[in-house]
Each structure stands twice: as structure tokens, then as C-alpha cells.
Coordinates of N, CA and C in Angstrom, one line a residue:
M1 N -72.1 37.3 -4.3 CA -71.0 37.0 -5.5 C -69.8 38.2 -5.3
G2 N -68.4 37.4 -4.6 CA -67.5 37.7 -4.9 C -67.0 39.2 -5.5
P3 N -65.9 39.4 -4.8 CA -64.4 40.7 -6.0 C -64.5 40.0 -6.9
R4 N -64.5 40.4 -8.3 CA -63.4 39.5 -8.9 C -62.8 40.0 -9.1
G5 N -61.7 38.4 -9.0 CA -60.3 37.8 -9.0 C -60.0 37.1 -7.7
R6 N -61.2 37.4 -6.6 CA -60.8 36.4 -5.9 C -61.4 35.1 -5.8
Q7 N -60.7 34.2 -5.1 CA -61.0 32.8 -6.6 C -61.3 32.2 -4.4
S8 N -62.1 31.1 -4.8 CA -63.1 30.7 -3.6 C -62.2 29.7 -2.7
P9 N -62.9 29.5 -1.6 CA -61.6 28.2 -1.0 C -62.1 27.1 -2.0
S10 N -62.5 26.4 -2.7 CA -62.7 25.8 -3.3 C -62.2 25.7 -4.5
S11 N -61.0 26.4 -4.6 CA -60.4 26.8 -5.8 C -59.4 25.8 -6.7
P12 N -60.0 24.9 -7.9 CA -59.6 24.1 -8.5 C -58.2 23.8 -8.2
L13 N -57.4 25.0 -8.0 CA -55.8 25.6 -8.0 C -55.1 24.7 -6.7
A14 N -55.9 24.4 -5.4 CA -55.0 24.4 -4.7 C -54.7 22.7 -4.3
P15 N -55.3 22.0 -4.8 CA -54.9 20.4 -4.6 C -53.7 20.2 -5.9
S16 N -53.9 21.3 -6.7 CA -52.8 20.8 -8.0 C -51.7 21.6 -7.7
Q17 N -51.0 22.8 -6.5 CA -50.5 22.8 -6.0 C -49.7 22.2 -5.0
G18 N -50.8 21.3 -3.9 CA -50.6 20.8 -3.0 C -50.2 19.3 -4.2
S19 N -50.2 19.1 -5.4 CA -49.7 17.8 -5.6 C -47.9 18.6 -6.6
C20 N -48.4 19.6 -7.0 CA -47.1 19.9 -7.5 C -45.9 19.8 -6.5
F21 N -45.9 20.4 -4.8 CA -45.5 19.9 -3.7 C -44.5 18.7 -3.7
F22 N -45.6 18.0 -3.6 CA -45.2 16.2 -3.9 C -44.3 15.8 -4.4
I23 N -44.7 15.7 -5.9 CA -43.8 15.9 -6.9 C -42.1 16.2 -6.9
L24 N -42.7 17.8 -7.2 CA -41.2 18.2 -6.4 C -40.6 17.6 -5.0
F25 N -40.4 16.8 -4.5 CA -40.2 16.7 -2.9 C -39.5 15.4 -3.8
C26 N -40.3 14.7 -4.0 CA -40.3 12.3 -4.5 C -39.1 12.9 -5.6
L27 N -38.9 14.2 -6.4 CA -37.5 14.1 -7.2 C -36.2 14.4 -6.5
R28 N -36.6 15.4 -5.2 CA -35.9 15.7 -4.9 C -35.0 14.7 -3.7
L29 N -36.5 13.7 -3.7 CA -35.1 12.4 -2.9 C -34.9 11.2 -3.8
G30 N -35.3 11.3 -5.4 CA -34.8 10.3 -5.7 C -33.6 10.9 -6.3
A31 N -33.4 12.3 -6.5 CA -32.1 12.7 -6.8 C -30.4 12.5 -6.0
S32 N -31.0 11.7 -4.6 CA -30.1 11.5 -3.2 C -30.1 9.6 -3.7
C33 N -30.5 9.2 -5.0 CA -29.9 8.4 -5.2 C -29.1 8.0 -6.4
P34 N -27.9 7.3 -6.3 CA -27.1 8.1 -7.5 C -27.9 7.0 -9.2
Q35 N -27.7 7.5 -10.5 CA -28.4 7.1 -11.6 C -28.2 5.9 -11.6
A36 N -29.2 4.8 -12.0 CA -29.7 3.7 -12.1 C -29.3 2.7 -10.9
C37 N -29.3 3.3 -9.8 CA -29.2 2.8 -8.5 C -30.4 2.5 -7.8
Q38 N -30.6 1.7 -7.4 CA -32.2 1.4 -6.3 C -31.1 2.4 -5.0
C39 N -32.2 2.7 -4.0 CA -32.0 2.7 -2.3 C -32.9 2.8 -1.6
P40 N -33.6 1.5 -1.1 CA -34.6 1.2 -0.4 C -33.9 1.4 0.6
D41 N -35.0 1.5 1.6 CA -35.0 2.2 2.8 C -35.7 0.7 3.7
H42 N -34.0 0.0 4.7 CA -34.7 -0.7 5.3 C -34.6 -0.8 7.1
A43 N -36.0 -0.1 7.8 CA -35.9 -0.4 8.7 C -35.1 0.7 9.2
G44 N -35.2 2.2 8.6 CA -34.9 3.0 8.8 C -33.1 3.3 8.3
A45 N -32.0 2.7 7.5 CA -31.0 2.3 7.3 C -31.2 2.2 5.9
V46 N -30.4 3.6 5.5 CA -30.4 3.8 3.8 C -29.6 2.5 2.8
A47 N -29.9 1.9 1.7 CA -29.0 0.9 1.2 C -28.7 1.3 0.3
V48 N -27.7 1.1 -0.9 CA -27.5 1.3 -1.7 C -27.4 0.4 -3.0
H49 N -27.9 0.0 -3.6 CA -27.9 -1.3 -4.8 C -27.4 -0.3 -6.0
C50 N -26.0 -1.4 -6.8 CA -26.0 -0.5 -7.7 C -25.0 -1.9 -8.8
S51 N -25.9 -2.8 -8.3 CA -25.3 -4.2 -8.6 C -25.5 -4.5 -9.9
S52 N -24.4 -5.3 -10.9 CA -25.0 -5.4 -12.0 C -25.5 -4.6 -13.3
K53 N -24.2 -3.0 -13.2 CA -25.3 -1.9 -14.0 C -24.4 -1.0 -14.8
G54 N -23.0 -2.5 -15.2 CA -21.8 -1.5 -15.8 C -20.9 -0.5 -15.1
L55 N -21.2 -0.6 -13.7 CA -20.1 0.8 -14.1 C -18.8 0.3 -14.2
Q56 N -18.1 1.4 -14.6 CA -16.8 2.0 -14.5 C -16.2 2.2 -13.9
E57 N -16.1 3.2 -12.8 CA -16.0 3.8 -11.7 C -17.3 3.5 -11.0
I58 N -17.1 4.2 -9.4 CA -17.5 4.3 -8.1 C -18.5 5.1 -8.3
P59 N -19.6 5.5 -7.9 CA -20.1 7.1 -8.1 C -20.5 7.5 -7.4
R60 N -19.8 9.1 -7.3 CA -20.0 10.1 -6.1 C -21.4 10.7 -5.6
D61 N -22.4 10.4 -6.8 CA -23.3 11.2 -5.2 C -24.0 10.7 -4.7
I62 N -23.4 9.7 -3.9 CA -24.0 8.2 -3.1 C -25.0 8.9 -1.3
P63 N -26.3 8.5 -1.0 CA -25.9 9.6 -0.3 C -25.4 8.8 1.4
A64 N -25.6 10.2 1.7 CA -24.3 10.5 2.7 C -24.9 9.4 4.5
D65 N -26.1 9.0 4.2 CA -27.3 8.0 5.6 C -26.4 6.9 5.1
T66 N -25.7 6.6 3.9 CA -25.8 4.7 3.7 C -25.0 3.7 4.3
V67 N -25.9 3.1 4.7 CA -25.4 2.6 6.0 C -24.4 0.9 4.3
L68 N -25.9 0.4 3.8 CA -24.9 -0.7 2.8 C -25.1 -0.2 2.1
L69 N -24.0 -0.5 0.7 CA -23.4 -0.4 -0.4 C -22.8 -1.1 -1.5
K70 N -24.1 -1.6 -2.0 CA -23.8 -3.0 -3.2 C -23.0 -2.0 -5.1
L71 N -22.3 -2.1 -4.6 CA -21.3 -1.9 -6.1 C -20.9 -3.6 -7.2
D72 N -20.7 -4.6 -6.9 CA -21.0 -5.6 -7.0 C -21.4 -6.0 -9.0
A73 N -20.6 -6.7 -9.2 CA -20.9 -7.2 -10.7 C -20.8 -5.8 -11.1
N74 N -19.9 -5.4 -11.5 CA -19.6 -4.1 -12.0 C -18.4 -4.3 -13.0
R75 N -18.0 -3.0 -13.4 CA -16.8 -2.7 -14.1 C -15.4 -2.0 -14.0
I76 N -15.9 -1.9 -12.4 CA -15.4 -1.0 -11.8 C -13.2 -1.7 -11.6
S77 N -12.3 -0.6 -12.4 CA -10.8 -1.2 -12.1 C -10.0 -0.9 -11.4
R78 N -10.5 0.5 -10.5 CA -9.6 1.2 -9.4 C -10.9 1.3 -8.1
V79 N -9.6 1.8 -7.4 CA -10.8 2.4 -5.9 C -9.7 3.5 -5.6
P80 N -10.5 4.8 -5.5 CA -9.1 5.9 -5.1 C -9.1 6.3 -4.2
N81 N -8.3 6.8 -4.0 CA -8.4 7.7 -3.0 C -9.7 8.2 -2.3
G82 N -10.0 8.8 -1.2 CA -11.1 9.0 -0.9 C -13.1 8.6 -1.3
A83 N -12.7 7.5 -2.3 CA -14.1 7.2 -2.8 C -15.3 7.1 -1.5
F84 N -14.7 6.8 -0.8 CA -15.9 6.5 0.4 C -16.0 7.6 1.8
Q85 N -15.0 9.0 1.6 CA -14.8 10.0 2.7 C -15.8 10.7 3.2
N86 N -17.2 10.4 2.3 CA -18.2 11.4 3.0 C -19.3 10.3 3.1
L87 N -19.7 9.1 3.6 CA -19.7 7.7 4.4 C -19.9 7.2 5.5
P88 N -19.8 8.6 6.8 CA -19.5 7.6 7.6 C -20.3 6.6 8.3
Q89 N -21.8 6.4 8.0 CA -22.5 5.7 8.6 C -22.4 4.3 7.9
L90 N -21.4 4.3 6.4 CA -21.7 3.0 5.8 C -20.9 2.1 7.0
R91 N -21.5 0.8 6.9 CA -21.3 -0.9 7.7 C -21.1 -1.4 6.6
E92 N -21.8 -2.2 5.4 CA -21.2 -3.1 4.4 C -20.5 -2.4 2.9
L93 N -19.6 -3.0 3.0 CA -19.2 -2.9 1.7 C -19.2 -3.5 0.5
D94 N -19.7 -3.8 -0.5 CA -19.4 -5.2 -1.6 C -18.6 -4.4 -2.8
L95 N -17.3 -4.1 -3.1 CA -16.9 -4.2 -4.2 C -16.6 -5.8 -5.2
S96 N -17.3 -6.8 -5.0 CA -16.7 -8.2 -5.0 C -17.0 -7.9 -6.9
H97 N -16.4 -9.1 -7.4 CA -17.4 -9.7 -8.7 C -16.5 -8.1 -9.9
N98 N -15.5 -7.8 -9.2 CA -15.7 -6.1 -10.4 C -13.4 -6.8 -11.1
A99 N -13.6 -5.6 -11.7 CA -11.7 -5.8 -12.0 C -10.7 -4.9 -12.0
I100 N -11.2 -4.4 -10.4 CA -10.5 -4.0 -9.9 C -8.9 -4.3 -9.1
E101 N -8.0 -3.1 -9.7 CA -7.1 -3.6 -9.7 C -5.9 -3.0 -8.9
A102 N -5.8 -1.4 -8.6 CA -5.3 -0.6 -8.0 C -6.3 -0.4 -7.5
I103 N -5.8 -0.1 -5.9 CA -6.4 0.9 -4.6 C -5.8 1.9 -4.1
G104 N -6.5 3.2 -3.9 CA -5.3 4.5 -3.6 C -5.0 3.9 -1.8
P105 N -3.7 4.9 -1.2 CA -3.8 4.4 -0.5 C -5.0 4.8 1.3
A106 N -5.5 5.7 0.3 CA -6.3 6.2 1.1 C -7.9 6.3 0.6
A107 N -7.8 5.1 -0.1 CA -9.5 4.8 -0.6 C -10.3 4.5 0.5
F108 N -10.2 3.7 1.1 CA -11.0 3.7 2.4 C -11.3 4.5 4.0
S109 N -10.6 5.8 3.4 CA -10.1 7.0 4.1 C -11.7 6.8 5.3
G110 N -11.6 7.1 6.1 CA -12.8 8.2 6.9 C -14.0 7.0 7.2
L111 N -13.9 5.4 7.1 CA -14.3 4.1 7.2 C -12.9 3.3 8.6
A112 N -12.4 3.8 8.6 CA -11.8 2.6 10.1 C -12.5 2.7 11.1
G113 N -13.6 3.3 11.7 CA -14.1 2.6 13.3 C -15.3 2.3 12.3
G114 N -16.1 2.8 11.5 CA -17.9 2.1 11.9 C -17.5 0.5 10.1
L115 N -16.8 0.6 9.5 CA -16.9 -0.7 8.3 C -17.0 -1.3 9.3
R116 N -17.9 -3.1 8.8 CA -18.2 -4.1 9.5 C -17.7 -5.3 8.3
L117 N -17.9 -4.9 7.4 CA -17.2 -5.6 5.5 C -17.3 -5.5 4.9
L118 N -16.1 -5.8 4.4 CA -15.9 -5.0 3.0 C -15.2 -6.1 2.1
D119 N -16.2 -7.1 1.2 CA -16.3 -7.7 0.6 C -14.9 -7.0 -0.9
L120 N -13.8 -7.6 -1.1 CA -13.1 -7.3 -2.6 C -12.5 -8.4 -3.3
S121 N -13.3 -9.5 -2.8 CA -13.5 -11.1 -3.5 C -13.4 -10.9 -5.7
H122 N -13.4 -12.2 -5.8 CA -13.5 -11.9 -7.3 C -12.8 -10.5 -8.3
N123 N -11.3 -10.7 -7.8 CA -10.8 -9.0 -8.6 C -10.0 -9.7 -8.8
R124 N -8.5 -8.7 -9.4 CA -8.0 -8.6 -10.1 C -7.1 -8.5 -9.8
I125 N -6.8 -8.1 -8.5 CA -5.9 -7.5 -6.8 C -4.7 -9.2 -7.4
R126 N -3.0 -8.1 -7.3 CA -2.0 -9.2 -7.1 C -1.9 -8.8 -6.0
R127 N -1.5 -7.7 -5.2 CA -0.7 -7.5 -3.9 C -2.0 -6.9 -3.3
I128 N -2.2 -6.7 -1.6 CA -2.4 -6.0 -0.8 C -1.7 -4.4 -0.4
P129 N -3.0 -3.8 -0.1 CA -2.3 -2.4 -0.3 C -2.7 -2.1 1.7
K130 N -1.5 -2.6 1.8 CA -1.4 -2.5 3.4 C -1.5 -1.1 4.0
D131 N -1.2 0.1 3.2 CA -1.9 1.4 3.6 C -3.4 1.4 3.7
A132 N -4.0 1.3 2.9 CA -5.5 0.9 2.5 C -6.2 0.1 3.6
L133 N -5.7 -0.8 3.8 CA -6.3 -1.9 4.4 C -5.8 -2.3 5.6
G134 N -5.2 -1.7 6.1 CA -4.4 -1.8 7.5 C -5.4 -1.4 8.8
K135 N -5.9 -0.1 7.9 CA -6.1 0.7 9.6 C -7.7 0.8 10.0
L136 N -8.0 -0.7 8.7 CA -9.4 -0.6 9.0 C -9.8 -1.5 9.5
S137 N -11.2 -1.6 10.7 CA -11.5 -2.9 12.0 C -12.5 -4.2 11.0
A138 N -12.5 -3.5 9.7 CA -13.6 -4.9 9.0 C -13.4 -6.2 9.0
K139 N -14.5 -7.0 8.5 CA -13.4 -8.4 8.0 C -13.8 -7.6 7.1
I140 N -12.6 -8.8 6.3 CA -12.2 -8.3 5.0 C -12.2 -9.9 4.0
R141 N -13.0 -9.7 2.5 CA -12.5 -10.9 2.0 C -12.0 -10.4 0.8
L142 N -11.1 -11.6 0.5 CA -10.1 -11.4 -0.5 C -10.2 -12.6 -1.3
S143 N -10.8 -13.3 -1.1 CA -10.2 -14.7 -1.8 C -10.7 -14.4 -3.7
H144 N -10.5 -15.5 -4.4 CA -10.2 -15.3 -5.4 C -9.6 -14.2 -6.5
N145 N -8.5 -14.1 -6.0 CA -7.6 -13.1 -6.3 C -6.2 -13.0 -6.7
P146 N -5.9 -12.5 -8.2 CA -3.9 -13.3 -8.4 C -3.4 -13.1 -7.7
L147 N -3.1 -13.4 -5.9 CA -2.5 -12.6 -5.5 C -1.4 -13.4 -5.5
H148 N 0.1 -12.2 -5.2 CA 1.6 -12.9 -5.7 C 2.0 -13.1 -4.1
C149 N 2.0 -14.1 -3.7 CA 2.5 -14.3 -2.5 C 3.5 -14.0 -2.3
E150 N 4.1 -13.3 -1.7 CA 5.5 -12.9 -1.3 C 5.6 -12.4 0.4
C151 N 6.7 -11.6 0.1 CA 7.1 -11.5 1.7 C 6.4 -10.3 2.4
A152 N 5.8 -9.8 1.2 CA 5.3 -8.1 1.2 C 3.5 -8.1 1.3
L153 N 3.0 -9.4 0.5 CA 2.2 -10.0 0.8 C 1.6 -10.8 2.4
Q154 N 2.5 -11.8 3.1 CA 2.3 -12.5 4.4 C 2.5 -11.0 5.4
E155 N 3.3 -10.1 5.8 CA 3.6 -9.0 7.1 C 2.6 -8.7 6.2
A156 N 1.7 -7.5 5.4 CA 0.2 -7.4 4.9 C -1.0 -8.1 6.1
L157 N -0.8 -9.7 5.5 CA -1.8 -9.8 6.6 C -1.6 -10.2 7.5
W158 N -0.4 -9.9 8.3 CA -0.8 -10.1 10.0 C -1.1 -8.6 10.4
E159 N -1.8 -8.1 9.8 CA -2.3 -6.0 10.2 C -3.9 -6.0 9.8
L160 N -4.3 -7.4 8.9 CA -5.9 -6.9 8.6 C -6.5 -8.5 8.8
K161 N -7.9 -8.2 9.0 CA -8.8 -8.9 9.9 C -9.6 -9.5 8.7
L162 N -9.1 -11.1 8.8 CA -9.9 -11.2 7.1 C -11.3 -12.3 7.3
D163 N -11.9 -12.7 6.5 CA -12.8 -13.3 6.9 C -13.3 -14.5 7.1
P164 N -13.6 -15.3 8.0 CA -13.0 -16.8 8.5 C -13.7 -17.4 7.6
D165 N -15.3 -16.9 6.7 CA -15.5 -17.9 6.0 C -15.1 -18.0 4.3
S166 N -14.0 -16.9 4.5 CA -13.5 -17.2 3.1 C -12.0 -17.0 3.4
V167 N -11.5 -17.3 4.0 CA -10.4 -17.1 4.2 C -9.0 -18.6 3.4
D168 N -10.7 -19.3 4.0 CA -9.5 -21.0 2.9 C -9.6 -20.6 1.6
E169 N -10.0 -19.9 0.6 CA -10.4 -19.7 -0.8 C -9.6 -18.7 -0.9
I170 N -8.5 -18.0 0.0 CA -7.7 -17.2 -0.9 C -6.0 -18.3 -1.0
A171 N -6.0 -17.9 -2.1 CA -3.9 -18.9 -2.8 C -3.8 -18.2 -3.7
C172 N -2.9 -19.0 -3.8 CA -1.3 -18.2 -4.5 C -1.2 -18.6 -5.9
H173 N -1.6 -16.9 -6.5 CA -1.3 -16.8 -8.2 C 0.0 -17.8 -9.0
T174 N 0.5 -16.6 -8.2 CA 1.7 -16.8 -8.4 C 2.6 -16.5 -7.4
S175 N 4.0 -16.9 -7.4 CA 4.5 -16.9 -6.0 C 6.2 -16.4 -6.4
A176 N 7.2 -16.1 -5.0 CA 8.2 -16.2 -5.0 C 9.1 -17.9 -4.9
Q177 N 8.5 -18.4 -4.7 CA 8.7 -19.9 -4.3 C 7.7 -20.1 -5.5
E178 N 7.9 -21.2 -6.3 CA 7.4 -21.7 -6.9 C 6.4 -23.0 -6.7
Q179 N 7.0 -23.7 -5.4 CA 6.5 -25.2 -5.0 C 5.3 -24.4 -4.2
F180 N 4.8 -23.0 -4.6 CA 3.4 -22.6 -3.8 C 2.5 -22.4 -4.4
V181 N 3.0 -22.2 -5.6 CA 1.8 -22.1 -6.4 C 0.2 -22.7 -6.7
G182 N -1.1 -22.1 -6.1 CA -2.1 -22.6 -6.5 C -2.5 -22.9 -5.4
K183 N -1.9 -23.4 -4.4 CA -1.7 -23.6 -2.7 C -2.8 -23.0 -2.2
P184 N -3.3 -23.3 -1.5 CA -4.1 -22.3 -0.3 C -3.2 -21.1 0.8
L185 N -3.9 -20.1 0.4 CA -2.2 -19.7 1.1 C -2.5 -19.9 2.2
I186 N -2.9 -19.6 3.6 CA -3.3 -20.3 5.1 C -2.5 -21.4 4.6
Q187 N -2.9 -22.4 4.0 CA -2.1 -24.1 4.0 C -1.1 -23.7 4.1
V188 N -0.2 -23.2 3.0 CA 1.2 -22.9 3.0 C 1.9 -22.0 4.5
L189 N 1.0 -21.2 5.5 CA 1.9 -20.3 6.0 C 1.5 -21.3 7.1
D190 N 0.9 -22.0 7.6 CA -0.1 -23.3 8.9 C 1.0 -24.1 8.7
S191 N 1.6 -25.0 7.0 CA 3.1 -25.6 7.2 C 4.1 -25.2 7.7
G192 N 4.6 -23.8 8.1 CA 5.6 -23.0 8.6 C 6.7 -23.1 8.0
A193 N 5.9 -22.7 6.1 CA 6.8 -22.3 5.6 C 6.5 -20.2 5.2
S194 N 7.3 -19.6 4.8 CA 7.8 -18.5 5.1 C 8.2 -17.7 4.2
F195 N 6.9 -16.8 3.5 CA 8.0 -15.8 2.6 C 9.0 -14.8 2.3
C196 N 9.0 -14.7 3.6 CA 10.0 -13.9 4.6 C 11.2 -14.0 4.3
S197 N 11.6 -15.3 4.6 CA 12.3 -16.3 4.8 C 13.9 -15.9 3.5
T198 N 13.2 -16.1 2.3 CA 14.0 -15.2 0.9 C 14.4 -14.4 1.7
H199 N 13.4 -13.9 1.1 CA 13.7 -12.2 1.5 C 14.9 -11.4 2.2
R200 N 14.8 -12.2 3.9 CA 16.0 -12.1 4.5 C 17.1 -12.5 4.3
K201 N 17.4 -14.0 3.7 CA 18.9 -14.3 3.0 C 19.2 -13.5 2.5
T202 N 18.5 -12.5 1.7 CA 19.0 -11.8 0.7 C 19.3 -10.4 0.7
T203 N 18.4 -10.3 1.5 CA 19.1 -9.1 2.7 C 20.4 -9.0 3.2
D204 N 20.2 -10.5 4.4 CA 22.1 -10.9 4.4 C 22.8 -11.5 3.9
V205 N 23.0 -11.9 2.1 CA 23.8 -12.0 1.5 C 24.1 -10.6 1.5
A206 N 23.3 -9.9 0.6 CA 23.6 -8.3 0.0 C 24.3 -7.6 1.4
M207 N 24.0 -7.4 2.5 CA 24.8 -7.1 3.6 C 26.1 -7.7 4.1
L208 N 26.0 -8.9 4.0 CA 27.4 -9.6 3.8 C 28.5 -8.8 2.2
V209 N 28.0 -8.3 1.4 CA 28.8 -8.6 0.3 C 29.2 -7.0 0.4
T210 N 28.2 -6.3 0.9 CA 28.7 -4.8 1.1 C 29.9 -4.4 2.2
M211 N 29.6 -5.6 3.3 CA 31.1 -5.3 4.5 C 31.9 -5.9 3.6
F212 N 31.8 -6.3 3.0 CA 33.3 -7.4 2.0 C 33.8 -6.2 1.3
C213 N 32.9 -5.4 1.1 CA 33.3 -4.4 -0.3 C 33.9 -3.4 0.5
W214 N 33.6 -3.1 1.8 CA 34.1 -2.1 3.0 C 35.4 -2.4 3.4
F215 N 35.0 -3.9 3.4 CA 36.8 -4.4 4.3 C 37.8 -4.0 3.0
T216 N 37.8 -4.9 1.7 CA 38.6 -5.0 0.6 C 39.2 -3.2 0.7
M217 N 37.9 -2.3 0.6 CA 38.4 -1.1 0.8 C 39.0 -0.5 1.7
V218 N 39.2 -0.7 3.0 CA 40.1 -0.3 3.8 C 41.7 -1.4 3.7
I219 N 41.2 -2.3 3.1 CA 42.6 -3.0 3.3 C 43.8 -2.6 2.8
A220 N 43.3 -2.5 0.9 CA 43.7 -1.3 -0.4 C 44.0 -0.6 0.2
Y221 N 43.6 0.8 1.2 CA 43.8 1.5 1.7 C 45.2 2.0 2.3
V222 N 44.6 0.6 3.5 CA 46.0 0.7 4.9 C 47.7 -0.1 3.4
V223 N 47.8 -0.8 2.8 CA 48.5 -1.3 2.1 C 48.8 -0.4 0.8
Y224 N 48.2 0.5 0.3 CA 48.8 2.1 -0.6 C 49.3 3.0 1.0
Y225 N 49.0 2.8 1.4 CA 49.3 4.2 2.8 C 51.1 3.3 3.3
V226 N 50.4 2.4 3.6 CA 52.2 1.5 3.8 C 53.4 1.3 2.8
R227 N 53.2 0.8 1.6 CA 53.6 1.8 0.4 C 54.1 3.1 0.2
H228 N 53.3 3.5 0.2 CA 54.2 4.8 0.0 C 54.4 5.9 1.3
N229 N 54.3 5.5 2.8 CA 55.1 5.3 3.7 C 56.7 4.8 3.6
Q230 N 56.7 3.7 3.1 CA 58.0 2.9 3.0 C 59.4 3.5 1.5
E231 N 57.9 4.0 0.4 CA 58.3 4.3 -0.2 C 59.2 6.1 0.1
D232 N 58.9 6.2 1.0 CA 59.5 8.4 1.1 C 60.7 7.8 2.4
A233 N 60.1 6.7 3.0 CA 61.0 6.4 3.8 C 62.6 6.4 2.5
R234 N 62.1 5.6 1.9 CA 63.7 5.0 1.5 C 64.5 6.4 0.3
R235 N 63.5 7.9 -0.1 CA 64.3 8.7 -0.8 C 64.6 9.2 0.2
H236 N 64.2 9.6 1.3 CA 64.7 10.1 2.2 C 66.4 9.5 2.3
L237 N 66.1 7.9 3.0 CA 67.2 7.6 3.5 C 68.8 7.8 1.6
E238 N 68.1 7.8 0.5 CA 68.8 7.9 -0.5 C 69.4 9.3 -0.6
Y239 N 68.5 10.9 -0.3 CA 68.8 11.2 0.6 C 70.0 12.0 1.3
L240 N 69.9 10.9 2.7 CA 70.7 11.6 3.7 C 72.1 10.9 3.1
K241 N 72.5 9.8 2.2 CA 73.3 9.1 1.6 C 74.0 9.8 0.5
S242 N 73.4 11.1 -0.4 CA 74.3 11.3 -1.1 C 75.3 12.9 -0.3
L243 N 74.4 12.8 0.9 CA 75.0 14.6 1.2 C 76.5 13.9 1.7
P244 N 78.0 14.9 1.8 CA 78.9 14.8 1.9 C 79.0 14.9 3.5
S245 N 79.7 13.6 3.6 CA 80.2 13.2 4.8 C 81.0 14.4 5.1
A246 N 81.1 15.2 6.6 CA 81.6 15.7 6.9 C 83.7 15.6 7.7
P247 N 84.4 17.0 6.8 CA 85.7 16.0 7.0 C 86.5 15.8 8.2
V248 N 86.7 14.7 9.0 CA 87.7 14.8 10.2 C 88.7 15.5 10.0
S249 N 88.8 16.1 11.7 CA 89.9 16.9 12.1 C 91.0 16.2 12.4
K250 N 92.3 16.2 11.8 CA 93.7 16.0 12.4 C 94.2 16.2 13.3
E251 N 94.1 17.1 13.6 CA 95.2 18.1 14.5 C 95.5 16.9 16.4
P252 N 96.5 16.9 17.0 CA 96.3 16.0 17.7 C 95.8 16.8 19.0
L253 N 95.2 15.7 19.4 CA 94.5 15.8 21.1 C 95.5 16.6 22.0
S254 N 94.9 18.1 22.4 CA 95.9 18.2 23.5 C 95.8 18.0 24.6
P255 N 97.2 17.4 25.2 CA 97.0 15.9 27.3 C 96.0 17.1 27.9
V256 N 96.1 16.0 29.0 CA 95.0 16.5 29.8 C 95.7 16.9 30.8
P257 N 96.2 18.2 31.8 CA 96.8 18.6 32.3 C 96.3 17.8 33.7

């Protein structure tokens, strides 16, 4: 028998310690996944599934090596600046079927080079945030949003890479020109219509009105200047007339020798 207090190699504590380390390891892995979400590992790529979880905002504890992030069918109403800045490996982002109305200008900062697909369909977006989406090289889905068709939207679309599979479903919910309401946006633009023509006409009219006002001011100043000088000249003439004339000498002129 060995000394008292010394445990033999076959002590039952050894396997229990291994089990504790295994449980702690599993808990640590599980903590890296947002609560109520699943994080399956597909061929070494981390996918985070948070679909239909009643989320009202974007989770903050998303694993940094996430490649696919599904946040669809929630109640997210805004995408704040820097929401995904710590996800450099993100390739697909699904934000469809939410209640998104506001997107910060730096909402997708850090994703410009790697993101391949951004799904914003079925939301409440009225105006395209060009500063937020213009730098992305990803295909963007914008169908089924209450878009307001105007010049700013047309100019923003020129800088976006729209997903060809859903581009026909982008329609004008409201418009600066009522005849385009309810019509597919691509169909309207392909017909040769331009939302910027009205904008440019309004700008041209404003410029003409401004130039006319300046011209009127210049004419008014010239008229005032001329009249003021005429009044000064008249007063000076009256002053000269009021001066006594010099007396004329009556002495005979001496003959010239």
C-alpha cells in the first residue's frame, strides 16, 4: 500500500477532469454563436442562421470567421453604421423579410471587397442609401421595397450591381411622375424615361429666375445711378446760374500804335 493521500493512476477523478475540460471546451465554442441562432459548420465555412428568431436588431456576437449570415424573417428596422465591420470573411448576407427603413452610410463598411450577395428584398426601404451600397461589389437584391422613384434613385442605381434574377421585381411604389407608379423600374428606364429630366428642368428654371433677378438688380442700380447723376448735374447748373455775373468794363480801348 502506498503512502496515505496518494491517488493511484486508476483514480476515478482522472476521467471526470477530462469530461470537465471537454464540457468547458464545448461551452466556449457555443458561446461564440449568437443566442437563439445556429452556427453549423459546412466544409470548414461558418454559417450563422438567425432566421425567424424575432430579432429587433443585428446581433453583436457574430463569429468573426462567419461566411454566411442569415438574418431574414425578423423584425430588424435599421442597419447601423459598422454593423458588420468585424466580419471580414462574410460572403453572403441575407436581410430579407424584415422591416428595414434606415441604413447608415457606413452600415456595410469592411465588406466592400469580400461580400458577394446582399439580400435586402421585402423590406421598407424607400430611398437607396448610395453611400452605403455604392462601394459594394456584391449582387444586391432590392425587390419588394416601397421605393420612391426619383432622380436620386436613378443615379444611385447606376452605381449598384443589381441581382439579375430579381431586378424585374423592383417597382415604383411612389414616383415624382405619377404615370410610373406601380410599374417595374427597369421597364420604365428601358422605355427611355428619366426621373432626372424633371429635376434638371426645375434646376434650369431656378437658374433662369436667379439670373433674371440679378439682371433686374443691375438695371435698377444703373437707372438709379444715372438719375442721381442727372440730379447732381441739374443742381450744379442751377448753382452756376445763381452766381452773380462779372461786370463788363466800359473804358474805351486804347488804339494800337
